[in-house]
PDB file of C-alpha atoms in Angstrom:
ATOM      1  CA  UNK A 223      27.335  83.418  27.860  1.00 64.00           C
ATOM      2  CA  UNK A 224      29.275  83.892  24.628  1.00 82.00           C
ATOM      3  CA  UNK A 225      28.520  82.256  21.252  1.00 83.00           C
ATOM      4  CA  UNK A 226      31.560  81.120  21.343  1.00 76.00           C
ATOM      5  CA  UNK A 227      31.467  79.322  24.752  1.00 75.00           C
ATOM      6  CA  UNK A 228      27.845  77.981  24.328  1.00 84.00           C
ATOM      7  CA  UNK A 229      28.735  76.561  20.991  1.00 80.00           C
ATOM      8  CA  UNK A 230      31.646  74.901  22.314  1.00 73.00           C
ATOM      9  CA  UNK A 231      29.997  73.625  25.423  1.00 74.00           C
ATOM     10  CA  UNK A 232      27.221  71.995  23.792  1.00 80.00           C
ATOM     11  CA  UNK A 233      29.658  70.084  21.145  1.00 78.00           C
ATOM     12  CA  UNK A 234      31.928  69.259  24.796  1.00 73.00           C
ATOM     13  CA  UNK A 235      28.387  67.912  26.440  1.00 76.00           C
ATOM     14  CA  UNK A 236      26.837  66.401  23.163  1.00 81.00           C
ATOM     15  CA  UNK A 237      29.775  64.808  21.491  1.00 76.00           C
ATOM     16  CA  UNK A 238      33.759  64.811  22.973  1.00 69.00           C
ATOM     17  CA  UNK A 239      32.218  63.723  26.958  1.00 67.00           C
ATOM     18  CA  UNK A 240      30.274  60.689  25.571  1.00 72.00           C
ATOM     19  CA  UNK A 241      32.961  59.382  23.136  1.00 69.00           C
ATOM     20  CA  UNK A 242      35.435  60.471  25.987  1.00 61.00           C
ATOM     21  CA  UNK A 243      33.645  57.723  28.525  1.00 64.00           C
ATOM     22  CA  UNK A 244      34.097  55.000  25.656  1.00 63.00           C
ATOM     23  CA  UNK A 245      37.978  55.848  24.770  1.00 66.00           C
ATOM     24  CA  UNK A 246      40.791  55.175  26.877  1.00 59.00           C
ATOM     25  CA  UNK A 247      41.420  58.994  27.157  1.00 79.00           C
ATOM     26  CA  UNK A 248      42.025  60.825  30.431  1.00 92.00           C
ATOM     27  CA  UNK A 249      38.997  61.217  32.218  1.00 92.00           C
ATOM     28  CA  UNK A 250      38.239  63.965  35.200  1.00 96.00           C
ATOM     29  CA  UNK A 251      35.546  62.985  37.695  1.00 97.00           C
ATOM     30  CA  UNK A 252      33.860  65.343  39.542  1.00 98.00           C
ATOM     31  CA  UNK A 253      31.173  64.881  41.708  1.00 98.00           C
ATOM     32  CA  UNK A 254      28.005  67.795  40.363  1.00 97.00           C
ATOM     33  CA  UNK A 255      27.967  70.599  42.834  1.00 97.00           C
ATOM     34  CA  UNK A 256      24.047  70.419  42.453  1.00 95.00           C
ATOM     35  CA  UNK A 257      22.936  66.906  42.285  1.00 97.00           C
ATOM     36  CA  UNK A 258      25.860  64.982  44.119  1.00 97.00           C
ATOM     37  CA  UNK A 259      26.192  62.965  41.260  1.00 98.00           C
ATOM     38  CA  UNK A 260      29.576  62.280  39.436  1.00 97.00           C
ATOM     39  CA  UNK A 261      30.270  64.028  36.596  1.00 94.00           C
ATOM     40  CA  UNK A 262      32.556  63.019  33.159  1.00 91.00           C
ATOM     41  CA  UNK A 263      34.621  65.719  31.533  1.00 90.00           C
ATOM     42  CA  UNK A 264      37.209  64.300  29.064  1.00 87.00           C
ATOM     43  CA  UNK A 265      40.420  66.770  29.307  1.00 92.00           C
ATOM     44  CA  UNK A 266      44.011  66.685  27.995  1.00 92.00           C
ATOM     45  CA  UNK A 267      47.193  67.674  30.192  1.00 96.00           C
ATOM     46  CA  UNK A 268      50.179  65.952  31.633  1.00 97.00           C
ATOM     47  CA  UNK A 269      51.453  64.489  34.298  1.00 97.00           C
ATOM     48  CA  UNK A 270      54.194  65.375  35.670  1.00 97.00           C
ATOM     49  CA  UNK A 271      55.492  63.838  39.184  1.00 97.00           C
ATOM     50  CA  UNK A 272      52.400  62.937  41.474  1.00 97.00           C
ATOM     51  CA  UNK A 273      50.301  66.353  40.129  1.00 98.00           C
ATOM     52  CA  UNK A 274      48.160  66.174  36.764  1.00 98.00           C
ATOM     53  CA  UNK A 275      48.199  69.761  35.023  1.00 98.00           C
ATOM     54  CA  UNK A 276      45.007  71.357  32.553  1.00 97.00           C
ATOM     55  CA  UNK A 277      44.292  74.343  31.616  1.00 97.00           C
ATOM     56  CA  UNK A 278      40.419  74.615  31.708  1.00 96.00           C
ATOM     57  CA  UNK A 279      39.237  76.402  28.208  1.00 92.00           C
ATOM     58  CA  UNK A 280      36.698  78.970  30.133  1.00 92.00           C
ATOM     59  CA  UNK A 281      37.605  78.764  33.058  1.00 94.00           C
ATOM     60  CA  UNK A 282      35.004  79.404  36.336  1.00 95.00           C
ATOM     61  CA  UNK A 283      32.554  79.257  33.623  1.00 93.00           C
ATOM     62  CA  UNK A 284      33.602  75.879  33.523  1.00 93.00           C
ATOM     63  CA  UNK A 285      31.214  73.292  34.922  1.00 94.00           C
ATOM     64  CA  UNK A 286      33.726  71.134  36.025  1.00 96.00           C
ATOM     65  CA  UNK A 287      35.243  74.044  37.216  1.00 98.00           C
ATOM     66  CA  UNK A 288      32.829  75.223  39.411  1.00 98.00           C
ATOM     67  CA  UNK A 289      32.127  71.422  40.389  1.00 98.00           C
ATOM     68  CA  UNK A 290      35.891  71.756  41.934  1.00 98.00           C
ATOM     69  CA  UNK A 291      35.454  74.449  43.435  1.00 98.00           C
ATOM     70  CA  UNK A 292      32.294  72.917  45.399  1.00 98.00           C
ATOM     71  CA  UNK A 293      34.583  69.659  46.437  1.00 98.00           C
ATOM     72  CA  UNK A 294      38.146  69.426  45.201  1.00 98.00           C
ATOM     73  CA  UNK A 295      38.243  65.746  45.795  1.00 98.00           C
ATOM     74  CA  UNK A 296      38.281  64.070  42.199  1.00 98.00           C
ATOM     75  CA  UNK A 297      39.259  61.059  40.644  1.00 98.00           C
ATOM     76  CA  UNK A 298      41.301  61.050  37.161  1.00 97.00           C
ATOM     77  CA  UNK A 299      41.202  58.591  34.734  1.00 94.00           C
ATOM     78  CA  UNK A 300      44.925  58.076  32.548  1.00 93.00           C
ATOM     79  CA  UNK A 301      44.511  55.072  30.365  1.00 85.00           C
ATOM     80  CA  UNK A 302      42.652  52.538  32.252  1.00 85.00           C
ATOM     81  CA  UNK A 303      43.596  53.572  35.514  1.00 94.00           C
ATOM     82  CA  UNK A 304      41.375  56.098  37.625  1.00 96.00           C
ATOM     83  CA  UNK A 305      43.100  57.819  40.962  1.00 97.00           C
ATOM     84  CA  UNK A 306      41.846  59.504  43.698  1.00 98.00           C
ATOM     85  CA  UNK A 307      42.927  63.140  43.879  1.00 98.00           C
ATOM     86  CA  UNK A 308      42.568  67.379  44.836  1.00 98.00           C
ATOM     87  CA  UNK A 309      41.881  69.509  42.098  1.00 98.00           C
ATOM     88  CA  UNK A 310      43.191  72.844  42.534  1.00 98.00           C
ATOM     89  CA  UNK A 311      42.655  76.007  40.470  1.00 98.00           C
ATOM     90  CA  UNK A 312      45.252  78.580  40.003  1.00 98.00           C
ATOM     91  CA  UNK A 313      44.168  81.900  38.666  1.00 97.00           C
ATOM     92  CA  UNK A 314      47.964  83.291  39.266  1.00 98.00           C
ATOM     93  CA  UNK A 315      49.100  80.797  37.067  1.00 98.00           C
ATOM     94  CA  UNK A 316      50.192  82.099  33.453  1.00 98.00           C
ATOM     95  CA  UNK A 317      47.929  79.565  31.537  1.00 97.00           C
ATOM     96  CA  UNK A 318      49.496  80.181  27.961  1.00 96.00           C
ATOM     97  CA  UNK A 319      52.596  79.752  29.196  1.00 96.00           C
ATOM     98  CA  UNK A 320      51.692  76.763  30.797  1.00 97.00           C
ATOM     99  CA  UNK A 321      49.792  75.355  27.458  1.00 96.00           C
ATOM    100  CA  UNK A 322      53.662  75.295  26.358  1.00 95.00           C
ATOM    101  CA  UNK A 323      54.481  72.914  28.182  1.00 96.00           C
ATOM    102  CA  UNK A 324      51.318  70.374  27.840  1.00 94.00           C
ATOM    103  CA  UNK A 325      50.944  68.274  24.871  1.00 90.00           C
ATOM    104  CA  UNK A 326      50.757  70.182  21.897  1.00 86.00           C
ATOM    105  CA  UNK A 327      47.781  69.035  20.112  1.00 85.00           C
ATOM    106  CA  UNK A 328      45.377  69.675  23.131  1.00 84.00           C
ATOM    107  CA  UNK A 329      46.819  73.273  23.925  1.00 90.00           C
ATOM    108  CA  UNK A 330      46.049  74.293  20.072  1.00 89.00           C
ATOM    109  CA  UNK A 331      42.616  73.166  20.750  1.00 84.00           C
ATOM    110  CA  UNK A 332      42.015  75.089  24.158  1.00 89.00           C
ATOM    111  CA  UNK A 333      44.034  78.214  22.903  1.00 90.00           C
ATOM    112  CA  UNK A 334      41.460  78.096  19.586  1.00 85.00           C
ATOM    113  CA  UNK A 335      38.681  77.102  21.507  1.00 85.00           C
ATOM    114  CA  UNK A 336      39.272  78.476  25.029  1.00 88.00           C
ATOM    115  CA  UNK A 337      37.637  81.850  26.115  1.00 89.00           C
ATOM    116  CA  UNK A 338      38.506  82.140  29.748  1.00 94.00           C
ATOM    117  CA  UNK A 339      41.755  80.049  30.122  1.00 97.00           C
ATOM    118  CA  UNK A 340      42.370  78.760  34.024  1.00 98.00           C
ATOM    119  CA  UNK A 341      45.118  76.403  35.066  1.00 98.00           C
ATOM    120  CA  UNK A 342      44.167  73.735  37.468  1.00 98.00           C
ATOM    121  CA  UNK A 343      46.631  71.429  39.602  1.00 98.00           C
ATOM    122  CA  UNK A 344      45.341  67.813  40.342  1.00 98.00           C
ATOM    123  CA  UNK A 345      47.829  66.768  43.155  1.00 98.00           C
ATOM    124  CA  UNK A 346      47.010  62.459  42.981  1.00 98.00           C
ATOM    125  CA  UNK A 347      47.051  60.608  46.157  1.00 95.00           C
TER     126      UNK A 347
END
């Protein structure tokens, strides 16, 4: 694992997950690949129709990531509302492109931040 990636990891794990589950922020749900357990990742992307769109900052390295790609079924959490949904990765997806057209302050942080970029698809039931 890079510096880079472990460094940002731990601050995602220690810090922006746990203030994530307090804020009214979006909120993915995934249910831990390992323990069966749900899992908390706070992300930023839009929604646009009935499909929520992120761009994961590394990627498969991603444990949410690879969480998804163990069970696609997730739940999302935009403002106080949480839906049921199928998370869907897209590795032919440009994801820098596709950072231009999500909100702007959370693409600056991925592109700075983000070693692997991956786009991933939430179509909402």
């Amino acid at each position: 694992m890079s510096l880079k990636r472990t460094v940002v990891h731990n601050f995602q794990r220690l810090v922006v997950n746990p203030l994530g589950r307090k804020l009214p922020i979006t909120m993915l749900e995934t249910t831990g690949r390992k323990s069966g357990q749900p899992r908390h990742t706070a992300i930023g992307g839009k929604l646009v129709g009935n499909s929520f769109w992120l761009v994961s900052e590394h990627g498969e390295h991603s444990d949410y990531v690879k969480n998804i790609k163990a069970n696609p079924a997730v739940r999302l959490r935009l403002r106080d509302t949480w839906r049921n949904g199928t998370a869907v990765p897209l590795p032919d997806d440009d994801p820098v492109a596709r950072l231009g057209q999500l909100p702007g302050g959370n693409s600056g942080v991925v592109r700075l931040l983000g070693t692997d970029l991956l786009t991933i698809r939430i179509d909402l039931d």
